[in-house]
Short mmCIF file of C-alpha atoms in Angstrom, two decimals:
data_model
loop_
_atom_site.label_atom_id
_atom_site.label_comp_id
_atom_site.label_asym_id
_atom_site.label_seq_id
_atom_site.Cartn_x
_atom_site.Cartn_y
_atom_site.Cartn_z
CA MET A 1 128.06 97.73 -134.65
CA VAL A 2 128.59 94.01 -135.78
CA MET A 3 128.46 93.26 -132.04
CA SER A 4 124.82 93.90 -132.29
CA LEU A 5 123.38 92.23 -135.15
CA ARG A 6 121.39 89.26 -134.98
CA VAL A 7 122.11 85.91 -136.77
CA SER A 8 120.10 87.34 -140.14
CA GLU A 9 121.87 90.13 -140.53
CA LEU A 10 124.89 88.87 -140.17
CA GLN A 11 124.66 86.00 -142.55
CA VAL A 12 123.57 88.96 -145.35
CA LEU A 13 126.32 90.79 -143.54
CA LEU A 14 129.43 87.44 -144.45
CA GLY A 15 127.41 86.72 -147.77
CA TYR A 16 127.70 90.19 -148.99
CA ALA A 17 131.92 89.78 -148.39
CA GLY A 18 131.80 86.84 -150.11
CA ARG A 19 132.74 84.84 -146.90
CA ASN A 20 130.89 81.45 -145.25
CA LYS A 21 127.49 82.42 -143.55
CA HIS A 22 126.67 79.32 -142.63
CA GLY A 23 127.22 78.40 -138.68
CA ARG A 24 125.95 79.07 -134.84
CA LYS A 25 125.35 82.88 -133.99
CA HIS A 26 128.92 83.02 -132.42
CA GLU A 27 130.25 81.62 -135.05
CA LEU A 28 129.10 84.30 -137.85
CA LEU A 29 129.84 86.79 -135.06
CA THR A 30 133.41 85.38 -134.95
CA LYS A 31 133.51 85.52 -138.80
CA ALA A 32 132.18 89.26 -138.97
CA LEU A 33 134.93 90.29 -136.15
CA HIS A 34 137.50 88.37 -138.17
CA LEU A 35 136.47 90.19 -141.33
CA LEU A 36 136.54 94.03 -139.51
CA LYS A 37 139.93 92.51 -138.25
CA ALA A 38 141.23 91.78 -141.76
CA GLY A 39 140.49 95.08 -142.71
CA CYS A 40 137.30 95.65 -144.71
CA SER A 41 136.68 97.73 -147.74
CA PRO A 42 134.25 100.66 -147.63
CA ALA A 43 131.61 98.72 -149.53
CA VAL A 44 131.70 96.46 -146.86
CA GLN A 45 131.93 98.93 -143.96
CA MET A 46 129.00 101.03 -145.27
CA LYS A 47 126.99 97.59 -145.15
CA ILE A 48 127.62 96.90 -141.33
CA LYS A 49 126.04 100.68 -141.10
CA GLU A 50 123.62 100.12 -143.15
CA LEU A 51 122.28 96.85 -141.35
CA TYR A 52 123.08 98.45 -138.18
CA HIS A 53 121.36 101.12 -138.46
CA ARG A 54 117.98 99.02 -139.68
CA ARG A 55 118.59 97.59 -136.48
CA PHE A 56 118.13 100.50 -134.52
CA PRO A 57 115.64 102.55 -136.97
CA THR A 58 113.50 105.47 -137.56
CA LYS A 59 113.90 107.37 -134.20
CA MET A 60 117.70 107.15 -134.26
CA VAL A 61 118.36 107.82 -138.36
CA SER A 62 115.96 108.31 -140.78
CA PRO A 63 116.39 106.85 -144.78
CA THR A 64 117.64 110.50 -145.82
CA ASP A 65 119.96 110.80 -143.00
CA LEU A 66 120.89 107.42 -144.02
CA SER A 67 121.67 107.84 -147.69
CA LEU A 68 123.07 111.56 -147.03
CA ALA A 69 125.55 109.40 -144.78
CA GLY A 70 127.28 107.85 -147.58
CA ILE A 71 131.16 107.23 -146.81
CA HIS A 72 131.28 111.23 -146.80
CA SER A 73 132.17 112.56 -143.41
CA THR A 74 132.08 116.08 -142.16
CA THR A 75 135.69 117.56 -141.50
CA ARG A 76 134.73 116.94 -137.44
CA GLY A 77 134.67 113.10 -138.54
CA ALA A 78 130.92 112.84 -137.52
CA PRO A 79 129.28 111.37 -141.05
CA ALA A 80 127.42 113.86 -142.54
CA GLY A 81 123.67 114.56 -142.14
CA LEU A 82 123.80 113.08 -139.14
CA PRO A 83 121.07 114.35 -136.46
CA ALA A 84 123.08 116.79 -133.78
CA SER A 85 121.83 114.44 -130.85
CA LEU A 86 123.76 111.83 -132.71
CA THR A 87 127.25 113.65 -133.38
CA GLN A 88 127.17 113.74 -129.74
CA LEU A 89 127.98 110.24 -129.23
CA GLY A 90 131.11 110.88 -130.27
CA PHE A 91 133.07 108.86 -133.19
CA ASP A 92 136.63 107.62 -133.66
CA GLY A 93 139.01 108.91 -136.77
CA HIS A 94 137.58 107.02 -139.30
CA GLY A 95 134.26 108.58 -138.93
CA SER A 96 132.42 105.53 -137.93
CA PRO A 97 130.52 105.79 -134.45
CA SER A 98 131.86 104.44 -131.03
CA LEU A 99 130.57 101.15 -130.04
CA LEU A 100 127.58 102.07 -127.99
CA PRO A 101 127.77 100.45 -124.74
CA VAL A 102 124.03 100.50 -124.46
CA ALA A 103 123.18 99.07 -127.11
CA LEU A 104 124.58 95.82 -127.47
CA LEU A 105 122.10 93.33 -125.63
CA GLY A 106 119.31 93.45 -127.43
CA PRO A 107 115.88 94.32 -127.13
CA LYS A 108 116.32 95.59 -123.39
CA HIS A 109 118.80 98.49 -124.16
CA GLU A 110 117.76 99.24 -127.32
CA LEU A 111 114.63 101.09 -126.25
CA GLY A 112 116.12 103.27 -123.74
CA LEU A 113 119.24 104.35 -126.77
CA PRO A 114 117.00 107.28 -128.19
CA HIS A 115 116.29 109.62 -125.20
CA LEU A 116 119.87 108.96 -124.02
CA ALA A 117 121.37 110.03 -126.86
CA SER A 118 121.30 113.81 -125.91
CA THR A 119 122.79 113.79 -122.50
CA LEU A 120 125.32 110.80 -123.02
CA HIS A 121 129.14 111.86 -121.97
CA PRO A 122 131.82 111.14 -125.00
CA VAL A 123 131.43 107.00 -125.12
CA HIS A 124 135.06 106.69 -124.89
CA PRO A 125 135.94 110.74 -122.80
CA ASP A 126 139.55 110.77 -121.71
CA VAL A 127 140.38 109.50 -119.06
CA LYS A 128 142.99 108.23 -117.74
CA LEU A 129 142.81 105.44 -114.74
CA GLN A 130 146.37 105.55 -112.21
CA ARG A 131 148.73 103.02 -113.22
CA LEU A 132 148.67 100.40 -110.32
CA PRO A 133 152.32 98.95 -109.02
CA PHE A 134 151.45 95.20 -109.02
CA TYR A 135 150.22 94.98 -112.36
CA ASP A 136 151.33 95.48 -115.90
CA VAL A 137 149.09 96.18 -118.54
CA LEU A 138 149.28 93.96 -121.35
CA ASP A 139 145.82 94.91 -123.02
CA GLU A 140 142.95 97.09 -123.12
CA LEU A 141 139.90 95.48 -123.45
CA ILE A 142 137.18 98.25 -123.13
CA LYS A 143 139.15 101.66 -122.76
CA PRO A 144 137.92 104.39 -120.22
CA THR A 145 134.33 104.16 -120.87
CA SER A 146 131.33 106.66 -119.27
CA LEU A 147 128.78 104.68 -117.63
CA ALA A 148 125.81 106.71 -119.19
CA SER A 149 123.51 108.41 -116.74
CA ASP A 150 120.10 108.80 -117.50
CA ASN A 151 119.25 111.65 -115.07
CA SER A 152 115.30 111.22 -115.05
CA GLN A 153 116.68 107.94 -113.33
CA ARG A 154 117.58 107.07 -109.71
CA PHE A 155 118.92 103.70 -110.97
CA GLN A 156 120.48 103.34 -113.81
CA GLU A 157 121.89 99.92 -115.77
CA THR A 158 124.54 99.43 -118.85
CA CYS A 159 126.18 96.90 -120.74
CA PHE A 160 129.29 96.26 -122.08
CA ALA A 161 130.81 93.82 -124.46
CA PHE A 162 134.76 92.48 -125.47
CA ALA A 163 136.38 89.33 -126.96
CA LEU A 164 139.08 87.47 -126.43
CA THR A 165 141.95 87.44 -129.60
CA PRO A 166 143.69 83.79 -129.42
CA GLN A 167 146.36 85.61 -127.76
CA GLN A 168 145.04 86.84 -125.16
CA VAL A 169 143.24 83.59 -124.27
CA GLN A 170 146.74 81.34 -124.50
CA GLN A 171 148.05 83.87 -122.25
CA ILE A 172 145.44 83.62 -119.14
CA SER A 173 145.33 80.09 -119.76
CA SER A 174 148.95 79.32 -119.51
CA SER A 175 149.56 81.92 -116.54
CA MET A 176 147.83 78.97 -113.80
CA ASP A 177 149.43 79.44 -110.62
CA ILE A 178 149.08 76.45 -109.10
CA SER A 179 151.87 77.23 -106.48
CA GLY A 180 149.97 78.70 -103.34
CA THR A 181 146.92 77.62 -101.11
CA LYS A 182 144.58 78.34 -103.93
CA CYS A 183 144.62 78.65 -107.84
CA ASP A 184 144.69 81.49 -109.77
CA PHE A 185 146.22 83.14 -112.81
CA THR A 186 148.79 85.69 -112.75
CA VAL A 187 147.43 86.94 -116.15
CA GLN A 188 144.24 88.11 -115.12
CA VAL A 189 141.10 90.47 -116.50
CA GLN A 190 140.93 93.59 -114.25
CA LEU A 191 137.90 95.60 -113.76
CA ARG A 192 138.19 99.34 -112.78
CA PHE A 193 136.04 102.16 -112.40
CA CYS A 194 136.75 105.84 -111.62
CA LEU A 195 135.72 109.51 -111.47
CA SER A 196 135.13 110.88 -114.68
CA GLU A 197 137.61 113.54 -114.66
CA THR A 198 140.23 114.23 -116.98
CA SER A 199 142.75 116.57 -115.17
CA CYS A 200 145.28 113.99 -114.22
CA PRO A 201 145.14 109.95 -114.00
CA GLN A 202 142.63 108.99 -111.46
CA GLU A 203 142.74 106.63 -108.38
CA ASP A 204 139.64 103.77 -108.36
CA HIS A 205 136.79 104.68 -107.50
CA PHE A 206 133.16 102.66 -107.42
CA PRO A 207 129.90 104.13 -108.35
CA PRO A 208 127.13 104.49 -105.01
CA ASN A 209 125.11 101.12 -104.91
CA LEU A 210 127.89 99.37 -107.66
CA CYS A 211 126.26 95.93 -108.83
CA VAL A 212 128.41 93.97 -111.37
CA LYS A 213 127.37 90.51 -113.43
CA VAL A 214 130.16 89.50 -115.48
CA ASN A 215 127.89 86.74 -118.32
CA GLY A 216 125.59 87.09 -116.57
CA LYS A 217 126.54 85.91 -113.32
CA PRO A 218 127.06 88.41 -109.89
CA CYS A 219 130.45 89.53 -109.36
CA ASN A 220 132.33 89.76 -105.80
CA LEU A 221 132.97 93.68 -104.67
CA PRO A 222 135.01 94.29 -101.93
CA GLY A 223 133.58 93.88 -98.74
CA TYR A 224 132.24 97.68 -97.15
CA LEU A 225 134.59 99.10 -94.65
CA PRO A 226 133.35 100.18 -90.99
CA PRO A 227 131.65 103.46 -90.86
CA THR A 228 133.79 105.92 -89.57
CA LYS A 229 130.99 108.41 -88.04
CA ASN A 230 127.74 107.06 -87.12
CA GLY A 231 124.86 107.92 -89.29
CA VAL A 232 127.61 107.74 -92.07
CA GLU A 233 126.71 105.39 -95.48
CA PRO A 234 129.46 102.79 -95.64
CA LYS A 235 131.91 102.76 -98.55
CA ARG A 236 133.34 99.76 -99.75
CA PRO A 237 137.62 100.35 -100.46
CA SER A 238 137.98 101.10 -103.91
CA ARG A 239 139.98 99.25 -105.78
CA PRO A 240 140.21 96.96 -109.16
CA ILE A 241 138.31 93.88 -109.45
CA ASN A 242 139.41 90.90 -110.92
CA ILE A 243 136.98 88.48 -112.82
CA THR A 244 138.96 86.33 -114.60
CA SER A 245 137.04 83.52 -112.85
CA LEU A 246 133.95 84.73 -114.45
CA VAL A 247 135.46 85.19 -118.04
CA ARG A 248 134.97 82.53 -120.52
CA LEU A 249 137.74 82.16 -122.20
CA SER A 250 137.01 81.71 -125.96
CA THR A 251 137.60 83.53 -129.42
CA THR A 252 134.49 83.00 -130.14
CA VAL A 253 132.20 83.87 -127.49
CA PRO A 254 132.01 87.35 -126.22
CA ASN A 255 131.93 88.40 -122.70
CA THR A 256 129.12 90.54 -121.60
CA ILE A 257 129.01 93.07 -118.41
CA VAL A 258 126.44 94.26 -116.85
CA VAL A 259 126.79 97.77 -114.20
CA SER A 260 123.82 99.32 -112.38
CA TRP A 261 124.41 101.64 -109.67
CA THR A 262 123.18 104.89 -108.08
CA SER A 263 123.34 107.96 -110.68
CA GLU A 264 124.65 110.88 -108.40
CA ILE A 265 123.89 114.81 -109.53
CA GLY A 266 127.28 116.47 -110.46
CA ARG A 267 129.12 112.95 -110.50
CA SER A 268 129.82 110.83 -113.60
CA TYR A 269 131.82 107.23 -113.75
CA SER A 270 133.70 105.84 -116.12
CA MET A 271 134.75 102.15 -116.26
CA ALA A 272 137.28 100.23 -118.33
CA VAL A 273 138.69 96.56 -118.63
CA TYR A 274 142.21 95.90 -118.80
CA LEU A 275 144.29 92.30 -119.06
CA VAL A 276 147.20 92.78 -116.65
CA ARG A 277 149.73 90.07 -115.69
CA GLN A 278 150.39 90.34 -111.98
CA GLN A 279 153.59 90.93 -110.24
CA SER A 280 155.26 89.78 -106.21
CA SER A 281 156.56 92.17 -103.98
CA SER A 282 159.73 90.60 -104.98
CA VAL A 283 159.27 91.76 -108.43
CA LEU A 284 158.80 95.22 -106.89
CA LEU A 285 161.60 95.12 -104.98
CA GLN A 286 164.08 94.14 -107.91
CA ARG A 287 163.14 96.87 -110.03
CA LEU A 288 163.02 99.76 -107.07
CA ARG A 289 167.22 98.28 -106.91
CA SER A 290 167.46 98.36 -110.37
CA LYS A 291 166.76 102.17 -110.34
CA GLY A 292 170.36 102.45 -108.15
CA ILE A 293 171.09 103.89 -104.87
CA ARG A 294 170.21 107.53 -104.56
CA ASN A 295 173.50 109.32 -104.32
CA PRO A 296 174.86 110.09 -100.42
CA ASP A 297 175.28 114.15 -101.44
CA HIS A 298 171.35 114.28 -102.05
CA SER A 299 170.82 113.29 -98.08
CA ARG A 300 174.03 115.39 -97.26
CA ALA A 301 172.61 118.45 -98.54
CA LEU A 302 169.47 117.92 -97.19
CA ILE A 303 170.98 117.73 -93.52
CA LYS A 304 173.15 121.29 -93.99
CA GLU A 305 169.82 122.63 -95.16
CA LYS A 306 167.69 121.74 -91.79
CA LEU A 307 170.91 122.34 -89.77
CA THR A 308 171.57 125.82 -91.45
CA ALA A 309 170.83 128.51 -88.60
CA ASP A 310 167.54 130.21 -89.20
CA PRO A 311 168.60 133.95 -88.03
CA ASP A 312 164.48 134.36 -86.93
CA SER A 313 165.06 131.45 -84.38
CA GLU A 314 165.95 131.84 -81.00
CA ILE A 315 166.68 128.15 -80.91
CA ALA A 316 169.74 127.02 -83.26
CA THR A 317 169.44 123.45 -84.20
CA THR A 318 172.89 121.64 -84.19
CA SER A 319 172.52 118.33 -84.79
CA LEU A 320 169.72 115.90 -86.11
CA ARG A 321 169.09 112.10 -84.72
CA VAL A 322 167.55 109.64 -86.80
CA SER A 323 166.84 105.87 -86.03
CA LEU A 324 168.49 103.37 -87.75
CA LEU A 325 165.18 100.99 -87.21
CA CYS A 326 161.83 100.93 -89.79
CA PRO A 327 158.63 102.48 -88.01
CA LEU A 328 157.23 99.85 -89.53
CA GLY A 329 158.51 96.53 -88.11
CA LYS A 330 160.50 97.84 -85.40
CA MET A 331 163.69 96.04 -87.19
CA ARG A 332 167.12 97.74 -88.25
CA LEU A 333 166.35 98.74 -91.80
CA THR A 334 168.12 96.79 -94.28
CA ILE A 335 166.85 99.04 -97.77
CA PRO A 336 166.48 102.15 -96.19
CA CYS A 337 164.22 104.57 -98.47
CA ARG A 338 161.51 107.22 -98.96
CA ALA A 339 159.71 108.94 -101.31
CA LEU A 340 161.32 111.72 -103.26
CA THR A 341 158.28 113.94 -101.71
CA CYS A 342 159.36 113.49 -98.47
CA SER A 343 161.16 116.12 -96.52
CA HIS A 344 162.55 114.18 -93.42
CA LEU A 345 165.33 111.92 -93.13
CA GLN A 346 164.17 109.11 -91.22
CA CYS A 347 163.85 106.27 -93.77
CA PHE A 348 161.66 102.80 -93.81
CA ASP A 349 162.38 99.51 -94.88
CA ALA A 350 161.60 98.72 -98.75
CA THR A 351 160.97 94.84 -98.54
CA LEU A 352 157.85 95.70 -95.31
CA TYR A 353 157.20 98.88 -97.52
CA ILE A 354 156.26 96.90 -100.52
CA LEU A 355 154.82 93.84 -99.12
CA MET A 356 152.47 95.78 -97.01
CA ASN A 357 151.14 97.48 -99.51
CA GLU A 358 150.70 94.16 -101.36
CA LYS A 359 148.42 93.02 -98.97
CA LYS A 360 146.37 96.30 -98.39
CA PRO A 361 147.64 98.78 -101.14
CA THR A 362 147.54 102.36 -99.93
CA TRP A 363 151.34 103.58 -100.37
CA VAL A 364 151.21 105.90 -97.53
CA CYS A 365 154.69 107.17 -95.51
CA PRO A 366 154.64 105.20 -92.15
CA VAL A 367 156.77 108.83 -90.93
CA CYS A 368 155.12 111.48 -92.53
CA ASP A 369 151.62 110.16 -93.35
CA LYS A 370 151.94 111.81 -96.99
CA LYS A 371 151.36 109.69 -99.87
CA ALA A 372 154.33 107.69 -100.86
CA PRO A 373 153.80 105.89 -104.47
CA TYR A 374 155.88 103.13 -105.29
CA GLU A 375 156.93 105.16 -108.58
CA HIS A 376 158.46 108.19 -105.93
CA LEU A 377 160.41 105.90 -103.70
CA ILE A 378 164.28 105.82 -103.85
CA ILE A 379 167.02 104.13 -102.07
CA ASP A 380 168.82 106.15 -99.78
CA GLY A 381 172.96 105.73 -100.47
CA LEU A 382 173.97 107.49 -97.05
CA PHE A 383 171.89 105.73 -94.65
CA MET A 384 173.12 102.19 -96.55
CA GLU A 385 177.29 103.39 -95.99
CA ILE A 386 175.70 104.14 -92.58
CA LEU A 387 173.86 100.70 -91.93
CA ASN A 388 177.02 99.33 -93.09
CA SER A 389 179.83 101.06 -91.30
CA CYS A 390 177.70 101.13 -88.33
CA VAL A 391 176.37 97.42 -87.01
CA ASP A 392 176.28 97.60 -83.23
CA CYS A 393 173.77 101.01 -82.92
CA ASP A 394 170.11 101.83 -83.78
CA GLU A 395 170.17 105.92 -83.90
CA ILE A 396 172.95 107.74 -85.05
CA GLN A 397 173.44 111.93 -85.19
CA PHE A 398 174.05 114.13 -88.20
CA LYS A 399 175.95 117.06 -87.36
CA GLU A 400 175.86 120.16 -89.33
CA ASP A 401 178.89 119.79 -91.82
CA GLY A 402 176.32 116.59 -93.04
CA SER A 403 179.02 114.22 -90.76
CA TRP A 404 177.24 111.72 -88.16
CA ALA A 405 177.86 109.70 -85.10
CA PRO A 406 176.87 106.90 -83.51
CA MET A 407 174.39 107.53 -80.79
CA ARG A 408 175.06 104.47 -78.08
CA SER A 409 172.05 104.06 -74.97
CA LYS A 410 173.65 104.77 -71.69
CA LYS A 411 173.34 101.57 -70.22
CA VAL A 412 175.93 100.23 -73.28
CA VAL A 413 178.65 103.55 -72.21
CA GLN A 414 178.24 102.31 -68.45
CA GLU A 415 178.86 98.47 -69.12
CA VAL A 416 182.30 99.35 -71.31
CA SER A 417 182.88 102.00 -68.16
CA THR A 418 182.40 98.97 -65.89
CA SER A 419 184.25 96.36 -67.56
CA THR A 420 187.24 98.60 -68.07
CA TYR A 421 187.55 98.90 -64.61
CA ALA A 422 187.83 95.32 -63.75
CA ASP A 423 190.23 94.96 -66.89
CA ASN A 424 192.01 97.17 -64.87
CA GLY A 425 191.82 95.58 -61.23
CA ILE A 426 189.33 98.53 -59.85
#
């Protein structure tokens, strides 16, 4: 509400709260936001509401509604007396309307608000995005918020704003990484989109024909993937967008994001903005190692289960051959791992797998092509034992009792035999 007030209204608010009301708009806005963060009195909160409703009048809230709203609220948390269409917009736990993203950037967007009110999804739906292994979330700058869609129009546009605290500005500006070929921040402002689904944490998913402007500047989105079939509309690989270079590293001037997209019947989207710290593959590898090595008995039990005779089968499986080479790099395994969800014994190399996902995050098992997310990876203790004790072969054979033996190629066996004959003078 405060973010949408004009200079004159901000001056009235600050004067009412007994604060200095002189300065430019961004200075007044900062003072008003600090007033809020410091925990203002109910009277000042009411003044904010009064000024806000004067700014967006009559069609949304009549004077009668405003006088009824008071500090009282209904048991459900929405101010009493507000029109039914307004109560659908979503309220926070203190009986105040949640931030309306469409109302943040002045006259251009105010006009659309009254007819949007009845069709808006909750402003902050209970949507969670999937955790990304290479990014640690430090702060939620805009929590997952509906992209409000007006079904009467195909092309949609909505606006958001967020302000950085002094600590957040410091975190970003002090994280400049100049070790590589290009300068970049390891603490980043990250923009993410997903479907408005609440059944489980959501993968990144871009709305169709997405266009984003940050502080009036166009934001680069991932390039389109080559189409899989003729006539199929090309898609962008959905992933988080680093908007740090477009963000104002200021505690006084808020940042604005304008999102435009094409609406789809039966599909709605949410967006969120996070402050994150980017991690390297070596950190992820260290974290995997710190989880420990899985007890070899787990793999032995899996071997016995696979080699248990099936009474309905005519062919009994008595042994299993497994490679000690990584299916990704065709080199000998150094840190053998697989996902908890994989049913095979074959491992892949953790270092190479994490490196590949750092460049192009798919998190798909190279053995069975099923999802193998980072948080499900385990280092196999039995394979670690085998690799340490068997240095001269690339394949082993497991037996029914869980024991194993090296498998050497015929060429090697032949060479050994020839040299033995030569030693004996034959």
